[in-house]
C-alpha positions as a LaTeX table, in Angstrom:
\begin{tabular}{lrrr}
\hline
Residue & $x$ (\AA) & $y$ (\AA) & $z$ (\AA) \\
\hline
Met1 & 0.19 & $-10.38$ & 5.61 \\
Ser2 & 1.91 & $-11.27$ & 8.82 \\
Arg3 & 2.60 & $-8.69$ & 11.50 \\
Gln4 & 5.75 & $-10.61$ & 12.45 \\
Asn5 & 7.47 & $-10.19$ & 9.09 \\
Gly6 & 9.43 & $-7.34$ & 7.60 \\
Arg7 & 9.15 & $-4.00$ & 9.36 \\
Trp8 & 6.25 & $-5.28$ & 11.48 \\
Asn9 & 8.81 & $-7.27$ & 13.45 \\
Glu10 & 9.56 & $-5.08$ & 16.45 \\
Asp11 & 12.64 & $-7.12$ & 17.35 \\
Leu12 & 14.27 & $-6.31$ & 14.00 \\
Tyr13 & 12.90 & $-2.74$ & 13.68 \\
Pro14 & 12.31 & $-1.54$ & 17.24 \\
Asn15 & 12.03 & 2.18 & 16.46 \\
Phe16 & 10.19 & 1.95 & 13.15 \\
Pro17 & 6.76 & 3.67 & 13.25 \\
Arg18 & 3.85 & 1.34 & 12.56 \\
Glu19 & 1.06 & 3.88 & 12.97 \\
Cys20 & 0.22 & 7.46 & 11.98 \\
Trp21 & 1.13 & 7.06 & 8.31 \\
Glu22 & $-0.67$ & 9.06 & 5.64 \\
Leu23 & $-1.90$ & 7.50 & 2.41 \\
Ile24 & $-0.48$ & 9.63 & $-0.42$ \\
Asp25 & $-1.35$ & 7.66 & $-3.55$ \\
Val26 & $-2.56$ & 4.35 & $-4.94$ \\
Glu27 & $-1.10$ & 3.28 & $-8.28$ \\
Asp28 & $-2.06$ & 0.45 & $-10.62$ \\
Thr29 & 1.31 & $-0.88$ & $-11.76$ \\
Gly30 & $-0.30$ & $-3.01$ & $-14.46$ \\
Glu31 & 0.93 & $-6.32$ & $-13.10$ \\
Ala32 & 1.05 & $-8.04$ & $-9.74$ \\
Ser33 & 4.81 & $-8.00$ & $-9.24$ \\
His34 & 5.54 & $-5.54$ & $-6.43$ \\
Thr35 & 6.67 & $-6.66$ & $-2.97$ \\
Cys36 & 5.17 & $-4.84$ & 0.00 \\
Glu37 & 7.94 & $-2.85$ & 1.69 \\
Met38 & 6.31 & $-3.19$ & 5.10 \\
Cys39 & 5.58 & $-6.89$ & 5.52 \\
Thr40 & 7.81 & $-8.17$ & 2.66 \\
Val41 & 5.43 & $-11.13$ & 2.40 \\
Gln42 & 3.07 & $-9.91$ & $-0.30$ \\
His43 & 5.04 & $-10.37$ & $-3.52$ \\
Asp44 & 2.09 & $-10.01$ & $-5.86$ \\
Val45 & 0.97 & $-6.44$ & $-5.20$ \\
Arg46 & $-0.47$ & $-4.74$ & $-8.27$ \\
His47 & $-2.11$ & $-1.74$ & $-6.62$ \\
Val48 & 0.72 & $-0.07$ & $-4.74$ \\
His49 & $-0.18$ & 2.23 & $-1.86$ \\
Thr50 & 2.33 & 5.00 & $-1.17$ \\
Val51 & 2.36 & 5.99 & 2.49 \\
Arg52 & 4.27 & 8.77 & 4.24 \\
His53 & 5.27 & 9.33 & 7.86 \\
Ala54 & 6.50 & 12.60 & 9.36 \\
Asp55 & 9.42 & 10.86 & 11.07 \\
Gln56 & 10.65 & 8.98 & 7.99 \\
Ala57 & 12.73 & 10.40 & 5.16 \\
Asp58 & 11.32 & 8.05 & 2.54 \\
Asp59 & 7.81 & 7.01 & 1.55 \\
Leu60 & 6.95 & 3.32 & 1.65 \\
His61 & 5.24 & 1.37 & $-1.13$ \\
Val62 & 2.95 & $-1.19$ & 0.42 \\
Gly63 & $-0.07$ & $-3.38$ & $-0.19$ \\
Cys64 & $-3.64$ & $-2.50$ & 0.77 \\
Asp65 & $-3.69$ & $-4.50$ & 4.02 \\
Cys66 & $-0.52$ & $-2.93$ & 5.39 \\
Ser67 & $-1.66$ & 0.50 & 4.21 \\
Gly68 & $-4.92$ & 0.17 & 6.10 \\
Ile69 & $-3.18$ & $-0.82$ & 9.32 \\
Met70 & $-0.45$ & 1.82 & 9.04 \\
Thr71 & $-2.90$ & 4.67 & 8.35 \\
Gly72 & $-5.48$ & 3.42 & 10.82 \\
Asp73 & $-8.14$ & 3.57 & 8.11 \\
Ala74 & $-8.50$ & 0.28 & 6.24 \\
Lys75 & $-11.85$ & 1.36 & 4.82 \\
Phe76 & $-10.30$ & 4.42 & 3.15 \\
Ala77 & $-7.35$ & 2.42 & 1.79 \\
Lys78 & $-9.70$ & $-0.16$ & 0.27 \\
Ser79 & $-11.98$ & 2.54 & $-1.11$ \\
Trp80 & $-9.11$ & 4.35 & $-2.84$ \\
Glu81 & $-7.82$ & 1.09 & $-4.29$ \\
Arg82 & $-11.33$ & 0.21 & $-5.53$ \\
Glu83 & $-11.54$ & 3.60 & $-7.27$ \\
Val84 & $-8.18$ & 3.01 & $-9.00$ \\
Lys85 & $-9.39$ & $-0.43$ & $-10.14$ \\
Asn86 & $-12.60$ & 1.12 & $-11.50$ \\
Gln87 & $-10.63$ & 3.78 & $-13.37$ \\
Thr88 & $-8.50$ & 1.08 & $-14.97$ \\
Lys89 & $-11.60$ & $-0.88$ & $-16.02$ \\
Arg90 & $-13.22$ & 2.23 & $-17.52$ \\
Arg91 & $-10.02$ & 3.15 & $-19.38$ \\
Asn92 & $-9.61$ & $-0.37$ & $-20.75$ \\
Ser93 & $-13.25$ & $-0.51$ & $-21.77$ \\
Tyr94 & $-12.91$ & 2.83 & $-23.57$ \\
Leu95 & $-9.75$ & 1.71 & $-25.40$ \\
Arg96 & $-11.48$ & $-1.48$ & $-26.61$ \\
Ser97 & $-14.43$ & 0.43 & $-28.07$ \\
\hline
\end{tabular}
């Protein structure tokens, strides 16, 4: 993740909020094929973090690193993603038994 790419680039997006986002959801898409809508660099995002900002009409779908920076709580973002990964493992284990 580079803070000079995508919406992190203040020259290209001078009024775009980069802080004070709220993490709404983390989804396992089943394959690493999503592109982070914030940095546009991570093209292999499987666990998509949905973040919301009061001043933006639309939610963004981003990777864990960008989510942690945008919300100001990387530990929480990683924890939620870890829980989603664990749920997927438990579900897959149950389906194989």
